mmCIF file of C-alpha atoms in Angstrom:
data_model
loop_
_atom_site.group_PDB
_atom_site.id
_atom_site.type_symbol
_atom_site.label_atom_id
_atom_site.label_comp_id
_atom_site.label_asym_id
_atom_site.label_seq_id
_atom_site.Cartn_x
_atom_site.Cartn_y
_atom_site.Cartn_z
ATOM 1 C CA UNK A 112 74.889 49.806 75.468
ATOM 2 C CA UNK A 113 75.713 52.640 72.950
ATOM 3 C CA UNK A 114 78.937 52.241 70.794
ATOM 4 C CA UNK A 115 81.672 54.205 71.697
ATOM 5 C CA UNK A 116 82.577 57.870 70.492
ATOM 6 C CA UNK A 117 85.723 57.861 68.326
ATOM 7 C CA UNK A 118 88.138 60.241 68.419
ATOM 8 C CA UNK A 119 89.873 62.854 66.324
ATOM 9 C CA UNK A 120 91.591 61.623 62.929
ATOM 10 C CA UNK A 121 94.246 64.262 62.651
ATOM 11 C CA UNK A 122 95.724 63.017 65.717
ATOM 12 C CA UNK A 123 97.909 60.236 67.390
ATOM 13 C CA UNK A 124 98.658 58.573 70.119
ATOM 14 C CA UNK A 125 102.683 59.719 69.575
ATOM 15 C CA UNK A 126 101.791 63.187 69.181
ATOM 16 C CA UNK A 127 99.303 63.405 71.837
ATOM 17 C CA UNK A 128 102.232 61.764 74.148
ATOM 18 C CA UNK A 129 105.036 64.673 72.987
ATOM 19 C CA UNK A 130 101.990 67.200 73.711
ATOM 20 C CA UNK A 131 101.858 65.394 77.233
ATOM 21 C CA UNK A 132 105.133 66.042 77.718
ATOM 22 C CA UNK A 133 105.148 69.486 76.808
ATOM 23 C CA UNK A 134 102.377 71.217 78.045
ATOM 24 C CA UNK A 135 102.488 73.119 81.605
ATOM 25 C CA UNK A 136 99.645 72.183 82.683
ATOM 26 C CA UNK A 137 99.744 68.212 84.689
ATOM 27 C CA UNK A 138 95.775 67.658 84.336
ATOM 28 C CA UNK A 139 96.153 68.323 80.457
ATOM 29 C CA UNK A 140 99.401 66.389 80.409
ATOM 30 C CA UNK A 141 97.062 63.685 82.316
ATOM 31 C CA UNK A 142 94.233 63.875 80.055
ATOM 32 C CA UNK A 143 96.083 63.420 76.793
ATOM 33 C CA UNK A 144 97.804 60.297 78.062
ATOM 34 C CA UNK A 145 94.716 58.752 78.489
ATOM 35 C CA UNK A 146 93.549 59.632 75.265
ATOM 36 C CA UNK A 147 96.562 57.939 73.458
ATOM 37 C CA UNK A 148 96.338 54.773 74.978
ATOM 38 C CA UNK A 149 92.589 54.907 73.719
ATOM 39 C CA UNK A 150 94.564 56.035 70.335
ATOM 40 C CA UNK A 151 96.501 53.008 70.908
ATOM 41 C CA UNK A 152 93.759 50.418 70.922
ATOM 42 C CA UNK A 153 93.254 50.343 75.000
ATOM 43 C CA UNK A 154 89.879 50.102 76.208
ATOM 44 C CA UNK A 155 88.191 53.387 77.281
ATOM 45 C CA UNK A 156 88.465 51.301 80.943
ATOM 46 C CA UNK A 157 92.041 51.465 81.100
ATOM 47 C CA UNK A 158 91.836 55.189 79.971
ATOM 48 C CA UNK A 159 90.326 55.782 82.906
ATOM 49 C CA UNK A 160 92.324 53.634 85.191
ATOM 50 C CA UNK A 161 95.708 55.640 83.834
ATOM 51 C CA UNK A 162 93.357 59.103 84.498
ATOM 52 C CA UNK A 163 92.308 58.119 87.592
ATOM 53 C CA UNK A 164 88.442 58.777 86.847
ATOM 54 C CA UNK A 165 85.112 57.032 85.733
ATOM 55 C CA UNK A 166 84.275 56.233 82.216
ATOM 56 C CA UNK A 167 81.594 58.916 82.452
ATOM 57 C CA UNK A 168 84.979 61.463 82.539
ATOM 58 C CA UNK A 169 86.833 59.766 80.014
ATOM 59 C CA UNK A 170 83.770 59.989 77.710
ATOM 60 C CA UNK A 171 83.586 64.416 78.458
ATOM 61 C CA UNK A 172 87.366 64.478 77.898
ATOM 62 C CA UNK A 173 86.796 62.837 74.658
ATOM 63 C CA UNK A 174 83.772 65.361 73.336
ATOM 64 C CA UNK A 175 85.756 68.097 74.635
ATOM 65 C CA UNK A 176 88.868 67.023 72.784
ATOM 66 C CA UNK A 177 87.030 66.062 70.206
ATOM 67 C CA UNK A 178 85.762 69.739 69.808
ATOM 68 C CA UNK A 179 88.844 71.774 70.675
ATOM 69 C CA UNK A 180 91.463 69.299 70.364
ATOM 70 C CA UNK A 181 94.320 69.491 72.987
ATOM 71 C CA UNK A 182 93.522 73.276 74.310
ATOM 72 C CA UNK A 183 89.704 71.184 74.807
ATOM 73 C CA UNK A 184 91.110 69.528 77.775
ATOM 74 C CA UNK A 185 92.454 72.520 79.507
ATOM 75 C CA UNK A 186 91.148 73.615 83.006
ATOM 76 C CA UNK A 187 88.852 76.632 81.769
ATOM 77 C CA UNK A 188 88.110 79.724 83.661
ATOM 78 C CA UNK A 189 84.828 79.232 85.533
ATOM 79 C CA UNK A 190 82.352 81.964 83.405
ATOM 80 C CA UNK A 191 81.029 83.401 86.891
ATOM 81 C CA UNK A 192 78.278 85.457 87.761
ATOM 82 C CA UNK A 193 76.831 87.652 85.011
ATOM 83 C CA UNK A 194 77.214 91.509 86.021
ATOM 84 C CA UNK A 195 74.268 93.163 87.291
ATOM 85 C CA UNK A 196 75.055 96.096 85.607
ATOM 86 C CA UNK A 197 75.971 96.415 81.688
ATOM 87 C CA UNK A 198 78.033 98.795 80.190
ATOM 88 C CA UNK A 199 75.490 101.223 78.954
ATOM 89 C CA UNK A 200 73.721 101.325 82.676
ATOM 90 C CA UNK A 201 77.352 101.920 84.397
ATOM 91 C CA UNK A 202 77.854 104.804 82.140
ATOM 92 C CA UNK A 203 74.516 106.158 82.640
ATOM 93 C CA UNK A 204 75.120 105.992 86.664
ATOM 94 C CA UNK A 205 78.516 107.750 86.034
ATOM 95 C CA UNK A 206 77.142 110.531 84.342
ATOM 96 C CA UNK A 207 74.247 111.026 86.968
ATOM 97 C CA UNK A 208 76.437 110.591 89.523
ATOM 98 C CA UNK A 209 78.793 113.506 87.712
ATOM 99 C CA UNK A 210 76.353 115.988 87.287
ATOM 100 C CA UNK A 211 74.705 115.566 90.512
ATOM 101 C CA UNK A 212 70.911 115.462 91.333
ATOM 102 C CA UNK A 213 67.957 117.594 90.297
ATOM 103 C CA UNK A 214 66.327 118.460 93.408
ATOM 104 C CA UNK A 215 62.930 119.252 91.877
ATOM 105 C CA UNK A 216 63.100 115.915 89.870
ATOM 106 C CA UNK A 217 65.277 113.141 92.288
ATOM 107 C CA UNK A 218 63.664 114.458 95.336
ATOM 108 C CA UNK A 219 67.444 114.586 97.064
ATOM 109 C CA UNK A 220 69.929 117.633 97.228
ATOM 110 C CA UNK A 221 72.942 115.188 97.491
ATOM 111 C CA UNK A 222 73.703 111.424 96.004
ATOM 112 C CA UNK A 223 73.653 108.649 98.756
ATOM 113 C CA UNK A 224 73.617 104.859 97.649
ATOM 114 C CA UNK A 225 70.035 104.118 98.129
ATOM 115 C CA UNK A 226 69.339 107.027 95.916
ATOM 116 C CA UNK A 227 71.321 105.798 93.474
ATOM 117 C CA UNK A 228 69.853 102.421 93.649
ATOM 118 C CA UNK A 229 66.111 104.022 93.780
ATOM 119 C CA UNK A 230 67.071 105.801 90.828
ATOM 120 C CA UNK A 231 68.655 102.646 88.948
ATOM 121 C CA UNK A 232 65.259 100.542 89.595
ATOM 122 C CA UNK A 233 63.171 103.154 87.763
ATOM 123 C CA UNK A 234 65.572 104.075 85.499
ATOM 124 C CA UNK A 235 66.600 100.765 84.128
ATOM 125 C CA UNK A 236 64.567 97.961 86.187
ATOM 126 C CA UNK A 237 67.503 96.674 88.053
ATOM 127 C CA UNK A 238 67.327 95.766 92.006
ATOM 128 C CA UNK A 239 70.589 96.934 93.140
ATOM 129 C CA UNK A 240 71.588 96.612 97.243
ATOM 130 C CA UNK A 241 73.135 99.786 98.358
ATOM 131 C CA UNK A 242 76.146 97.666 99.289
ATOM 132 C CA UNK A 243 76.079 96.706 95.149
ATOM 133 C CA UNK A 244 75.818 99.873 94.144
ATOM 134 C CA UNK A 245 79.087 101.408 96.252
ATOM 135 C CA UNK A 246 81.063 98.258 94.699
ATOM 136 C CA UNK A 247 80.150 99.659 90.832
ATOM 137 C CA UNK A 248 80.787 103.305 92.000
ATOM 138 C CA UNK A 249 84.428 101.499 92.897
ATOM 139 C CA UNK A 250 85.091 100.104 90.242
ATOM 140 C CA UNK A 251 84.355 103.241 88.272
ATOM 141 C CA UNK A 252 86.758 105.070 90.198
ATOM 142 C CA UNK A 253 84.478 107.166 92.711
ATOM 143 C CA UNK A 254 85.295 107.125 96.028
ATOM 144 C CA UNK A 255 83.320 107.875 99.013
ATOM 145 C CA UNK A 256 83.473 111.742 100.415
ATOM 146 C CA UNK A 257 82.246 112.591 103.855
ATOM 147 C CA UNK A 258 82.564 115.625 106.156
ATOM 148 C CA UNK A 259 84.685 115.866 108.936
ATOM 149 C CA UNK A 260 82.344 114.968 111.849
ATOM 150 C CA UNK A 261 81.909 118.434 114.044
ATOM 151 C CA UNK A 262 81.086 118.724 117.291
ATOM 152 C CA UNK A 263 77.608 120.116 117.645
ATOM 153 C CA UNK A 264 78.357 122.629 120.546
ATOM 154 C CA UNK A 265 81.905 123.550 118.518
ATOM 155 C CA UNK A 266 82.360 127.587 118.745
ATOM 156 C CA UNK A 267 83.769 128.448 115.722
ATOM 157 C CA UNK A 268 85.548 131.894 116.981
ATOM 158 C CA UNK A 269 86.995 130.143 119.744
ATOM 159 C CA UNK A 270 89.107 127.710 117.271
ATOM 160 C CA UNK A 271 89.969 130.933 115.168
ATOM 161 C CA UNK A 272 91.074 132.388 118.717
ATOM 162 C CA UNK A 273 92.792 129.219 119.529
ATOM 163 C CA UNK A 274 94.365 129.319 116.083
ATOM 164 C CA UNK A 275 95.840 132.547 116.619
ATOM 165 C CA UNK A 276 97.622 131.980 119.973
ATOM 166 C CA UNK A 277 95.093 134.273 121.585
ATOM 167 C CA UNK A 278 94.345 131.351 123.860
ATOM 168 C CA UNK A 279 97.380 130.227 124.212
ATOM 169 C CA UNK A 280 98.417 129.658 128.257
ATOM 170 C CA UNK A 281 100.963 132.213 129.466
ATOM 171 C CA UNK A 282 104.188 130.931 131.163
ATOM 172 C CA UNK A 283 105.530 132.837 134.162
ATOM 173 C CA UNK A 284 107.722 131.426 137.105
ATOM 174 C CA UNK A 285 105.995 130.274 139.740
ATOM 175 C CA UNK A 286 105.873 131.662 143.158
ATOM 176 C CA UNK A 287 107.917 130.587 145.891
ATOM 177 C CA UNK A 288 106.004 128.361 147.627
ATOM 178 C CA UNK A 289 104.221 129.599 150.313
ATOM 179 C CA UNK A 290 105.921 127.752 153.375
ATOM 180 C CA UNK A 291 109.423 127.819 153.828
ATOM 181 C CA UNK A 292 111.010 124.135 154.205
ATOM 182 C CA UNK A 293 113.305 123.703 157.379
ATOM 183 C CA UNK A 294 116.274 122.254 156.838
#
């Protein structure tokens, strides 16, 4: 069995208990409490007993404080997927996507998102899903434009007409009606 890894020398187990006390943050406040009774001449088993984890934990709280010091046993930020895209292939998309395709060299007369993601594979090697693709024209601030959806048998001169009032119905009175009611 390996010898155990020592701790920090600028440190002890009072000020790592007025940290405890201080810091917002309980599983920090935890962590360092454990760490001063090891500071204190406790076994690294009773560290872990006043943690309430293994001795494997007790031993990555003490590299990582070991490291960092206190801020070493903060809960980090998980680091997350990479981005698919970097910065110098989003701005290349928004400037293609600002001046619009080529006909005679994309092949399209308009933008859609599989064109966009055709043109990022051969452009820069990336396989982007069309889905992908929308989500980075979001976050660059495009929004999706469509037409208002016509009606294929739609006569234009009858909206004008309509438009106008030319179509408009025509009130009158009605007629008296045609048989008399008896009283």
């Amino acid at each position: 069995m390996g010898a155990a890894i020592g701790l920090r020398d600028d440190y002890d187990a009072a000020g790592l208990r007025r940290l405890a006390r201080t810091t917002k943050s309980a599983n920090q406040g935890r962590r360092l409490l454990a760490l001063a009774e090891i500071y204190d001449g406790a076994n690294r088993s009773d560290a872990a007993r006043i943690g309430g984890v293994t001795l494997q934990i007790v031993r990555d709280w003490v590299v990582r404080f070991n490291a960092r010091g206190p801020a070493g046993l903060l809960d980090g930020k998980a680091p997350g997927k990479p981005p698919l895209l970097n910065d110098i292939q989003r701005q290349a998309l928004a400037e293609v996507v600002e001046s619009g395709p080529i006909p005679a060299i994309h092949g399209v007369v308009r933008w859609r998102l599989i064109d966009l993601a055709r043109w990022l594979h051969d452009e820069f090697g990336v396989s982007l899903t069309e889905t992908t693709v929308g989500r980075e024209l979001k976050k660059l601030g495009y929004v999706k434009l469509t037409a208002r959806p016509r009606h294929h048998a739609q006569n234009k001169y009858a909206m004008e007409d309509f438009k106008k009032g030319a179509l408009q119905p025509s009130w009158q009175r009605s007629r008296p009606p045609s048989r008399a009611t008896r009283p």
